[in-house]
mmCIF file of C-alpha atoms and ligand atoms in Angstrom:
data_model
loop_
_atom_site.group_PDB
_atom_site.id
_atom_site.type_symbol
_atom_site.label_atom_id
_atom_site.label_comp_id
_atom_site.label_asym_id
_atom_site.label_seq_id
_atom_site.Cartn_x
_atom_site.Cartn_y
_atom_site.Cartn_z
ATOM 1 C CA MET A 1 38.838 -15.994 28.734
ATOM 2 C CA SER A 2 40.385 -17.597 31.819
ATOM 3 C CA GLU A 3 38.383 -20.066 33.935
ATOM 4 C CA GLU A 4 39.051 -17.958 37.021
ATOM 5 C CA GLN A 5 37.646 -14.734 35.604
ATOM 6 C CA LYS A 6 35.029 -13.468 38.027
ATOM 7 C CA VAL A 7 31.500 -13.096 36.730
ATOM 8 C CA ILE A 8 28.900 -10.449 37.450
ATOM 9 C CA GLY A 9 25.306 -11.183 36.512
ATOM 10 C CA VAL A 10 22.534 -8.722 35.789
ATOM 11 C CA LEU A 11 18.811 -9.371 35.846
ATOM 12 C CA THR A 12 15.587 -7.408 35.580
ATOM 13 C CA SER A 13 12.732 -8.287 37.909
ATOM 14 C CA GLY A 14 9.133 -7.159 38.540
ATOM 15 C CA GLY A 15 7.360 -4.683 36.254
ATOM 16 C CA ASP A 16 9.525 -3.364 33.432
ATOM 17 C CA ALA A 17 10.423 0.324 33.255
ATOM 18 C CA PRO A 18 11.822 2.484 30.448
ATOM 19 C CA GLY A 19 15.539 2.899 31.103
ATOM 20 C CA MET A 20 16.166 -0.688 32.225
ATOM 21 C CA ASN A 21 18.094 -1.322 29.004
ATOM 22 C CA ALA A 22 20.238 1.760 29.594
ATOM 23 C CA ALA A 23 21.033 0.411 33.063
ATOM 24 C CA ILE A 24 21.896 -3.058 31.680
ATOM 25 C CA ARG A 25 24.251 -1.397 29.190
ATOM 26 C CA ALA A 26 25.971 0.599 31.929
ATOM 27 C CA VAL A 27 26.343 -2.461 34.178
ATOM 28 C CA VAL A 28 27.800 -4.573 31.368
ATOM 29 C CA ARG A 29 30.203 -1.959 30.035
ATOM 30 C CA THR A 30 31.429 -0.907 33.502
ATOM 31 C CA GLY A 31 31.896 -4.539 34.516
ATOM 32 C CA ILE A 32 33.976 -5.251 31.409
ATOM 33 C CA GLN A 33 36.078 -2.132 32.127
ATOM 34 C CA ARG A 34 36.768 -3.478 35.620
ATOM 35 C CA GLY A 35 37.858 -6.883 34.276
ATOM 36 C CA TYR A 36 34.760 -8.988 34.956
ATOM 37 C CA LYS A 37 33.010 -11.362 32.626
ATOM 38 C CA MET A 38 29.401 -10.209 32.288
ATOM 39 C CA VAL A 39 26.364 -12.442 32.125
ATOM 40 C CA GLY A 40 22.691 -11.604 31.643
ATOM 41 C CA VAL A 41 20.065 -13.630 33.477
ATOM 42 C CA ILE A 42 16.899 -14.072 31.418
ATOM 43 C CA HIS A 43 13.426 -13.781 33.035
ATOM 44 C CA GLY A 44 14.508 -12.420 36.415
ATOM 45 C CA TYR A 45 14.918 -14.679 39.441
ATOM 46 C CA GLN A 46 13.064 -17.515 37.682
ATOM 47 C CA GLY A 47 15.804 -17.518 35.058
ATOM 48 C CA LEU A 48 18.426 -17.580 37.811
ATOM 49 C CA ILE A 49 16.828 -20.670 39.348
ATOM 50 C CA ASP A 50 16.505 -22.300 35.919
ATOM 51 C CA GLY A 51 20.024 -21.306 34.824
ATOM 52 C CA GLU A 52 18.931 -19.152 31.851
ATOM 53 C CA PHE A 53 22.107 -17.189 31.184
ATOM 54 C CA ILE A 54 23.566 -15.309 28.233
ATOM 55 C CA ASP A 55 27.071 -13.930 27.924
ATOM 56 C CA LEU A 56 27.065 -10.177 27.412
ATOM 57 C CA GLY A 57 29.965 -8.547 25.616
ATOM 58 C CA ILE A 58 30.486 -4.900 24.768
ATOM 59 C CA ARG A 59 28.595 -5.105 21.456
ATOM 60 C CA ASP A 60 25.732 -7.173 22.893
ATOM 61 C CA VAL A 61 24.497 -4.062 24.662
ATOM 62 C CA SER A 62 24.873 -1.758 21.649
ATOM 63 C CA ASP A 63 21.783 -0.004 20.324
ATOM 64 C CA ILE A 64 19.677 -0.621 23.441
ATOM 65 C CA ILE A 65 20.118 2.640 25.377
ATOM 66 C CA GLN A 66 17.163 4.166 23.507
ATOM 67 C CA ARG A 67 14.837 1.162 23.779
ATOM 68 C CA GLY A 68 11.973 0.667 26.231
ATOM 69 C CA GLY A 69 11.258 -2.647 27.963
ATOM 70 C CA THR A 70 14.114 -4.936 28.965
ATOM 71 C CA MET A 71 16.272 -7.017 26.634
ATOM 72 C CA LEU A 72 16.569 -9.621 29.419
ATOM 73 C CA GLY A 73 12.855 -10.136 29.942
ATOM 74 C CA THR A 74 11.350 -9.871 33.404
ATOM 75 C CA ALA A 75 9.108 -11.854 35.720
ATOM 76 C CA ARG A 76 7.650 -11.856 39.205
ATOM 77 C CA CYS A 77 9.019 -15.063 40.769
ATOM 78 C CA LYS A 78 7.172 -16.638 43.725
ATOM 79 C CA GLU A 79 9.746 -19.435 44.132
ATOM 80 C CA PHE A 80 12.471 -16.938 45.030
ATOM 81 C CA ARG A 81 10.485 -15.816 48.085
ATOM 82 C CA ASP A 82 11.313 -19.121 49.806
ATOM 83 C CA ASP A 83 14.652 -20.288 51.118
ATOM 84 C CA ALA A 84 14.614 -23.317 48.811
ATOM 85 C CA GLY A 85 14.370 -21.020 45.775
ATOM 86 C CA ILE A 86 17.166 -18.781 47.025
ATOM 87 C CA GLU A 87 19.384 -21.834 47.609
ATOM 88 C CA LYS A 88 18.764 -22.926 44.023
ATOM 89 C CA GLY A 89 19.698 -19.427 42.817
ATOM 90 C CA LYS A 90 22.870 -19.465 44.902
ATOM 91 C CA ALA A 91 23.863 -22.856 43.474
ATOM 92 C CA LYS A 92 23.510 -21.511 39.914
ATOM 93 C CA CYS A 93 25.623 -18.457 40.792
ATOM 94 C CA ILE A 94 28.396 -20.683 42.175
ATOM 95 C CA GLU A 95 28.242 -22.955 39.117
ATOM 96 C CA LYS A 96 28.703 -19.857 36.930
ATOM 97 C CA ASN A 97 31.508 -18.370 39.057
ATOM 98 C CA MET A 98 29.150 -15.441 39.620
ATOM 99 C CA VAL A 99 30.452 -13.383 42.541
ATOM 100 C CA GLY A 100 28.027 -10.515 42.117
ATOM 101 C CA LEU A 101 24.528 -9.863 40.836
ATOM 102 C CA VAL A 102 22.947 -6.539 39.894
ATOM 103 C CA VAL A 103 19.180 -6.628 40.353
ATOM 104 C CA LEU A 104 17.135 -4.042 38.471
ATOM 105 C CA GLY A 105 13.661 -3.799 39.977
ATOM 106 C CA GLY A 106 11.577 -2.603 42.904
ATOM 107 C CA ASP A 107 11.266 -3.316 46.634
ATOM 108 C CA GLY A 108 10.101 -6.925 46.140
ATOM 109 C CA SER A 109 13.137 -7.633 43.959
ATOM 110 C CA PHE A 110 15.468 -6.086 46.549
ATOM 111 C CA ARG A 111 14.166 -8.434 49.248
ATOM 112 C CA GLY A 112 15.339 -11.346 47.082
ATOM 113 C CA ALA A 113 18.668 -9.587 46.487
ATOM 114 C CA SER A 114 19.149 -9.143 50.220
ATOM 115 C CA ASP A 115 18.374 -12.829 50.903
ATOM 116 C CA LEU A 116 20.859 -13.920 48.252
ATOM 117 C CA SER A 117 23.477 -11.489 49.632
ATOM 118 C CA ARG A 118 23.241 -13.198 53.000
ATOM 119 C CA LYS A 119 24.150 -16.443 51.259
ATOM 120 C CA GLY A 120 27.414 -14.932 50.026
ATOM 121 C CA ILE A 121 26.602 -13.546 46.563
ATOM 122 C CA GLN A 122 27.328 -9.803 46.324
ATOM 123 C CA CYS A 123 23.922 -8.415 45.325
ATOM 124 C CA ILE A 124 23.235 -4.773 44.505
ATOM 125 C CA GLY A 125 19.756 -3.373 43.768
ATOM 126 C CA VAL A 126 19.063 -0.627 41.258
ATOM 127 C CA PRO A 127 15.627 1.027 41.624
ATOM 128 C CA CYS A 128 13.559 0.648 38.466
ATOM 129 C CA THR A 129 9.830 1.330 38.536
ATOM 130 C CA ILE A 130 7.619 3.892 36.888
ATOM 131 C CA ASP A 131 5.860 4.402 40.257
ATOM 132 C CA ASN A 132 8.773 6.181 42.024
ATOM 133 C CA ASP A 133 7.583 4.454 45.196
ATOM 134 C CA ILE A 134 10.965 3.316 46.564
ATOM 135 C CA ALA A 135 11.536 5.240 49.757
ATOM 136 C CA CYS A 136 15.340 5.425 49.906
ATOM 137 C CA THR A 137 15.660 7.229 46.586
ATOM 138 C CA ASP A 138 14.304 10.499 45.236
ATOM 139 C CA TYR A 139 14.098 8.966 41.801
ATOM 140 C CA THR A 140 13.449 5.570 40.205
ATOM 141 C CA ILE A 141 14.335 4.648 36.631
ATOM 142 C CA GLY A 142 11.297 4.864 34.337
ATOM 143 C CA TYR A 143 9.361 7.509 36.281
ATOM 144 C CA ASP A 144 10.142 10.435 34.003
ATOM 145 C CA THR A 145 9.353 8.591 30.771
ATOM 146 C CA ALA A 146 6.065 7.263 32.172
ATOM 147 C CA MET A 147 4.992 10.734 33.279
ATOM 148 C CA ASN A 148 5.879 12.205 29.890
ATOM 149 C CA THR A 149 3.696 9.527 28.297
ATOM 150 C CA VAL A 150 0.821 10.492 30.602
ATOM 151 C CA VAL A 151 1.245 14.173 29.754
ATOM 152 C CA GLU A 152 1.239 13.411 26.034
ATOM 153 C CA MET A 153 -1.923 11.294 26.340
ATOM 154 C CA VAL A 154 -3.753 13.793 28.544
ATOM 155 C CA ASP A 155 -2.872 16.639 26.161
ATOM 156 C CA LYS A 156 -4.615 14.634 23.436
ATOM 157 C CA LEU A 157 -7.590 14.010 25.694
ATOM 158 C CA ARG A 158 -7.809 17.732 26.449
ATOM 159 C CA ASP A 159 -8.446 18.476 22.775
ATOM 160 C CA THR A 160 -11.532 16.309 22.555
ATOM 161 C CA THR A 161 -12.611 17.146 26.112
ATOM 162 C CA MET A 162 -12.510 20.843 25.266
ATOM 163 C CA SER A 163 -14.401 20.381 21.988
ATOM 164 C CA HIS A 164 -17.244 18.564 23.743
ATOM 165 C CA GLU A 165 -17.084 20.582 26.969
ATOM 166 C CA ARG A 166 -16.734 17.391 28.980
ATOM 167 C CA CYS A 167 -14.825 16.127 31.980
ATOM 168 C CA ALA A 168 -12.019 13.633 31.274
ATOM 169 C CA VAL A 169 -11.457 11.322 34.226
ATOM 170 C CA VAL A 170 -8.066 9.727 33.619
ATOM 171 C CA GLU A 171 -6.687 6.789 35.588
ATOM 172 C CA VAL A 172 -2.903 6.625 35.752
ATOM 173 C CA MET A 173 -0.583 3.923 37.104
ATOM 174 C CA GLY A 174 1.204 3.920 40.426
ATOM 175 C CA ARG A 175 -0.228 0.874 42.183
ATOM 176 C CA HIS A 176 -0.469 2.290 45.739
ATOM 177 C CA ALA A 177 1.492 5.507 45.192
ATOM 178 C CA GLY A 178 0.152 8.838 43.946
ATOM 179 C CA HIS A 179 3.432 10.352 42.684
ATOM 180 C CA ILE A 180 2.623 9.937 38.979
ATOM 181 C CA ALA A 181 -0.931 11.213 39.507
ATOM 182 C CA LEU A 182 0.074 14.280 41.504
ATOM 183 C CA ASN A 183 2.902 15.374 39.205
ATOM 184 C CA CYS A 184 0.841 14.771 36.081
ATOM 185 C CA SER A 185 -2.157 16.616 37.480
ATOM 186 C CA VAL A 186 0.052 19.689 37.900
ATOM 187 C CA ALA A 187 1.713 19.263 34.493
ATOM 188 C CA CYS A 188 -1.616 18.728 32.721
ATOM 189 C CA GLY A 189 -3.440 21.609 34.415
ATOM 190 C CA ALA A 190 -6.008 19.210 35.849
ATOM 191 C CA THR A 191 -8.868 20.553 37.963
ATOM 192 C CA GLY A 192 -8.767 17.610 40.336
ATOM 193 C CA VAL A 193 -6.585 14.761 41.508
ATOM 194 C CA LEU A 194 -7.574 11.727 43.553
ATOM 195 C CA ILE A 195 -4.799 9.773 45.240
ATOM 196 C CA GLU A 196 -4.935 6.983 47.787
ATOM 197 C CA GLU A 197 -2.804 8.930 50.270
ATOM 198 C CA LYS A 198 -5.455 11.700 50.523
ATOM 199 C CA ILE A 199 -8.725 10.066 49.548
ATOM 200 C CA GLU A 200 -10.072 9.869 53.096
ATOM 201 C CA ASP A 201 -9.393 13.538 53.802
ATOM 202 C CA GLU A 202 -12.591 15.465 53.123
ATOM 203 C CA ARG A 203 -10.631 18.421 51.715
ATOM 204 C CA ASN A 204 -9.220 16.147 49.015
ATOM 205 C CA ASN A 205 -11.904 13.533 48.380
ATOM 206 C CA LEU A 206 -14.325 13.092 45.499
ATOM 207 C CA ASP A 207 -16.801 15.641 46.866
ATOM 208 C CA ALA A 208 -13.957 18.166 47.104
ATOM 209 C CA VAL A 209 -13.143 17.557 43.424
ATOM 210 C CA VAL A 210 -16.829 17.998 42.552
ATOM 211 C CA ALA A 211 -16.850 21.291 44.488
ATOM 212 C CA LYS A 212 -13.758 22.449 42.598
ATOM 213 C CA ILE A 213 -15.309 21.683 39.245
ATOM 214 C CA ASN A 214 -18.491 23.534 40.192
ATOM 215 C CA LYS A 215 -16.470 26.534 41.376
ATOM 216 C CA ALA A 216 -14.444 26.506 38.149
ATOM 217 C CA LYS A 217 -17.693 26.375 36.166
ATOM 218 C CA GLU A 218 -18.848 29.519 37.961
ATOM 219 C CA ASN A 219 -15.559 31.108 36.864
ATOM 220 C CA GLY A 220 -16.329 30.261 33.244
ATOM 221 C CA LYS A 221 -14.395 27.010 32.839
ATOM 222 C CA ARG A 222 -16.103 24.664 30.389
ATOM 223 C CA PHE A 223 -14.048 21.476 30.353
ATOM 224 C CA PHE A 224 -12.167 19.586 33.022
ATOM 225 C CA VAL A 225 -9.490 16.986 33.587
ATOM 226 C CA VAL A 226 -9.436 14.878 36.735
ATOM 227 C CA ILE A 227 -6.514 12.519 37.333
ATOM 228 C CA VAL A 228 -7.208 9.385 39.369
ATOM 229 C CA ALA A 229 -4.367 7.291 40.774
ATOM 230 C CA GLU A 230 -4.595 3.567 40.232
ATOM 231 C CA GLY A 231 -4.671 2.953 43.999
ATOM 232 C CA VAL A 232 -8.051 4.716 44.073
ATOM 233 C CA GLY A 233 -9.588 3.922 40.692
ATOM 234 C CA ASN A 234 -8.243 0.544 39.560
ATOM 235 C CA THR A 235 -11.143 -1.907 39.674
ATOM 236 C CA ALA A 236 -9.016 -4.405 41.615
ATOM 237 C CA PHE A 237 -8.097 -1.850 44.303
ATOM 238 C CA ALA A 238 -11.200 0.407 44.331
ATOM 239 C CA LYS A 239 -13.280 0.457 47.523
ATOM 240 C CA PRO A 240 -16.480 2.160 48.627
ATOM 241 C CA MET A 241 -15.630 5.766 49.571
ATOM 242 C CA LYS A 242 -16.351 6.843 53.120
ATOM 243 C CA GLY A 243 -18.608 9.815 53.790
ATOM 244 C CA LEU A 244 -19.683 10.687 50.236
ATOM 245 C CA LYS A 245 -22.447 13.306 50.188
ATOM 246 C CA ASP A 246 -24.501 11.292 47.707
ATOM 247 C CA ALA A 247 -25.782 8.330 49.708
ATOM 248 C CA SER A 248 -26.980 6.559 46.561
ATOM 249 C CA PHE A 249 -23.290 5.655 45.885
ATOM 250 C CA GLU A 250 -22.812 4.290 49.399
ATOM 251 C CA GLY A 251 -21.355 0.793 49.522
ATOM 252 C CA ARG A 252 -20.475 0.955 45.838
ATOM 253 C CA LYS A 253 -16.946 0.204 44.660
ATOM 254 C CA MET A 254 -15.755 3.606 43.408
ATOM 255 C CA ASP A 255 -13.553 2.705 40.453
ATOM 256 C CA THR A 256 -12.684 5.226 37.740
ATOM 257 C CA GLU A 257 -15.930 4.564 35.827
ATOM 258 C CA ALA A 258 -18.006 5.124 38.994
ATOM 259 C CA ILE A 259 -16.013 8.272 39.777
ATOM 260 C CA ALA A 260 -16.827 9.635 36.297
ATOM 261 C CA GLU A 261 -20.502 8.828 36.861
ATOM 262 C CA TYR A 262 -20.462 10.634 40.221
ATOM 263 C CA ILE A 263 -18.780 13.695 38.745
ATOM 264 C CA GLU A 264 -21.273 13.852 35.877
ATOM 265 C CA LYS A 265 -24.219 13.548 38.263
ATOM 266 C CA HIS A 266 -22.986 16.303 40.560
ATOM 267 C CA THR A 267 -21.481 18.797 38.116
ATOM 268 C CA GLY A 268 -23.612 18.325 35.033
ATOM 269 C CA ALA A 269 -20.401 17.958 33.001
ATOM 270 C CA GLU A 270 -20.646 14.979 30.683
ATOM 271 C CA SER A 271 -17.807 12.724 31.842
ATOM 272 C CA ARG A 272 -15.704 10.025 30.233
ATOM 273 C CA ALA A 273 -13.360 7.642 32.018
ATOM 274 C CA THR A 274 -10.044 6.762 30.358
ATOM 275 C CA ILE A 275 -7.676 4.160 31.792
ATOM 276 C CA LEU A 276 -4.202 4.717 30.368
ATOM 277 C CA GLY A 277 -2.877 1.343 31.568
ATOM 278 C CA HIS A 278 0.289 -0.330 30.353
ATOM 279 C CA VAL A 279 0.996 2.207 27.622
ATOM 280 C CA GLN A 280 2.621 4.144 30.494
ATOM 281 C CA ARG A 281 5.280 1.444 30.912
ATOM 282 C CA GLY A 282 6.483 1.523 27.316
ATOM 283 C CA GLY A 283 8.337 3.776 24.945
ATOM 284 C CA ARG A 284 11.781 5.257 24.449
ATOM 285 C CA PRO A 285 13.317 6.300 27.751
ATOM 286 C CA SER A 286 13.645 10.032 28.275
ATOM 287 C CA LEU A 287 17.028 11.736 28.628
ATOM 288 C CA ARG A 288 16.602 11.750 32.390
ATOM 289 C CA ASP A 289 15.935 8.018 32.557
ATOM 290 C CA ARG A 290 18.890 7.211 30.299
ATOM 291 C CA VAL A 291 21.280 9.340 32.356
ATOM 292 C CA VAL A 292 20.111 8.162 35.782
ATOM 293 C CA ALA A 293 20.079 4.535 34.579
ATOM 294 C CA SER A 294 23.664 4.920 33.342
ATOM 295 C CA GLU A 295 24.792 6.520 36.616
ATOM 296 C CA MET A 296 23.059 3.918 38.792
ATOM 297 C CA GLY A 297 24.195 0.930 36.718
ATOM 298 C CA HIS A 298 27.764 2.224 36.840
ATOM 299 C CA HIS A 299 27.605 2.718 40.614
ATOM 300 C CA ALA A 300 26.216 -0.784 41.172
ATOM 301 C CA VAL A 301 29.270 -2.370 39.550
ATOM 302 C CA GLU A 302 31.650 -0.048 41.410
ATOM 303 C CA LEU A 303 30.092 -1.318 44.658
ATOM 304 C CA ILE A 304 30.671 -4.958 43.704
ATOM 305 C CA ALA A 305 34.250 -4.167 42.664
ATOM 306 C CA ALA A 306 34.746 -2.548 46.091
ATOM 307 C CA GLY A 307 33.600 -5.772 47.789
ATOM 308 C CA LYS A 308 30.196 -4.411 48.876
ATOM 309 C CA SER A 309 26.985 -6.411 49.028
ATOM 310 C CA ASP A 310 23.345 -6.107 50.143
ATOM 311 C CA ARG A 311 23.192 -2.464 49.005
ATOM 312 C CA VAL A 312 20.661 -0.530 46.949
ATOM 313 C CA VAL A 313 21.708 2.368 44.744
ATOM 314 C CA ALA A 314 19.781 5.614 45.213
ATOM 315 C CA ARG A 315 19.675 9.209 44.087
ATOM 316 C CA LYS A 316 19.513 11.740 46.897
ATOM 317 C CA GLU A 317 19.657 15.498 46.386
ATOM 318 C CA GLY A 318 21.228 15.055 42.972
ATOM 319 C CA LYS A 319 23.922 12.595 44.089
ATOM 320 C CA ILE A 320 24.233 8.862 43.526
ATOM 321 C CA VAL A 321 24.518 7.095 46.885
ATOM 322 C CA ASP A 322 23.725 3.655 48.305
ATOM 323 C CA TYR A 323 21.993 2.143 51.342
ATOM 324 C CA ASP A 324 21.851 -1.149 53.152
ATOM 325 C CA ILE A 325 18.864 -2.952 51.598
ATOM 326 C CA GLN A 326 17.245 -3.910 54.907
ATOM 327 C CA GLU A 327 17.545 -0.328 56.177
ATOM 328 C CA ALA A 328 16.171 1.007 52.891
ATOM 329 C CA LEU A 329 13.156 -1.302 53.029
ATOM 330 C CA LYS A 330 12.159 0.112 56.426
ATOM 331 C CA LEU A 331 11.861 3.671 55.092
ATOM 332 C CA GLU A 332 8.596 5.248 54.026
ATOM 333 C CA LYS A 333 7.982 7.661 51.190
ATOM 334 C CA THR A 334 5.351 10.345 51.390
ATOM 335 C CA ILE A 335 3.646 12.506 48.819
ATOM 336 C CA SER A 336 5.162 15.951 48.350
ATOM 337 C CA ALA A 337 3.028 18.258 50.496
ATOM 338 C CA ASP A 338 4.447 21.301 48.660
ATOM 339 C CA LEU A 339 3.453 19.974 45.262
ATOM 340 C CA TYR A 340 0.022 19.060 46.580
ATOM 341 C CA GLN A 341 -0.374 22.652 47.729
ATOM 342 C CA VAL A 342 0.661 23.918 44.294
ATOM 343 C CA MET A 343 -1.989 21.674 42.734
ATOM 344 C CA ASP A 344 -4.594 22.891 45.195
ATOM 345 C CA ASP A 345 -3.834 26.571 44.727
ATOM 346 C CA THR A 346 -3.715 26.547 40.933
ATOM 347 C CA SER A 347 -6.396 24.093 39.865
ATOM 348 C CA PHE A 348 -9.616 26.043 39.623
HETATM 349 O O1 F6P L 1 4.859 -1.201 39.631
HETATM 350 C C1 F6P L 1 4.704 -0.798 38.336
HETATM 351 C C2 F6P L 1 3.309 -1.046 37.863
HETATM 352 O O2 F6P L 1 3.220 -0.604 36.532
HETATM 353 C C3 F6P L 1 2.202 -0.424 38.714
HETATM 354 O O3 F6P L 1 2.052 0.932 38.455
HETATM 355 C C4 F6P L 1 1.032 -1.281 38.357
HETATM 356 O O4 F6P L 1 0.082 -1.323 39.378
HETATM 357 C C5 F6P L 1 1.646 -2.629 38.166
HETATM 358 O O5 F6P L 1 3.008 -2.429 37.865
HETATM 359 C C6 F6P L 1 1.001 -3.453 37.078
HETATM 360 O O6 F6P L 1 1.556 -4.708 37.081
HETATM 361 P P1 F6P L 1 1.340 -5.770 35.931
HETATM 362 O O7 F6P L 1 2.178 -5.369 34.752
HETATM 363 O O8 F6P L 1 1.788 -7.052 36.517
HETATM 364 O O9 F6P L 1 -0.112 -5.739 35.556
#
């Protein structure tokens, strides 16, 4: 291999997501096809600062397309938020003859990629997060697999919930975004969904869910599923809920356990809280995640080969496109009002 051969690096950053390995494979194989030497950076931006590199050849990314997690390891790196950290990263890139870097992660990781781009390294972001909360893209790698995991788990919960005629109150991931919760509530035939984006609207708050359950009971329904998004129910994020009809809960942090207690008190349905947690981040990526990861990883390298930098790959209306990172970070993503309506009109 000649000394002058240009290098492209790839790293995974932030929370892992099923499909990251498929994206790494696509980046490495496309880069080799285009004549680059490919290098993996271990442990995200921290590994870049510390110079933790591995050479990646064609066979080094064999047998990973079907695996969850990330073969490169991932981390959330505080040091890379400061200019000193970015300078250290840049120095390592130059030492390695690394002209480009593909960053697989979420919005926080793209900020770092944009900063490093401005220092002359061609950085391209590829959206990977189970939350699907990146505004510039319709789809993020890992979302489909995570939702399929939720559906599988809730189907199991339904069996026992039905047998005992209970209410299953299930907390799903999504930090501050209700996309997983809303989609899974539809797919699982849930009676109620609580998401941060709607929790202060009295037509969609906890009392509204209680009213739905009571109405469904009148219609003969005997067991219930309520999906709670992490942004509402996670103990770290949960807050007192404004305007609840039952004043005895006033001022109380309404996490998923408290929500189950409230539902039981006001519907008479024995309730159990289940927090699915990190199981949602694991497992074999679905077909969709493998295909989108391959398309996005491929596109990221094509952008570097075309001399582009400071871009994030996205999927819009079925097509792979890309945006300026700074522009992309200004966008906002909203919950699908149509899907919310479907949930509302069919869940009773
Ligand atoms: O962003 C992905 C995500 O899984 C969120 O849904 C969740 O809030 C967070 O990461 C959990 O992060 P950690 O793995 O650091 O606990």
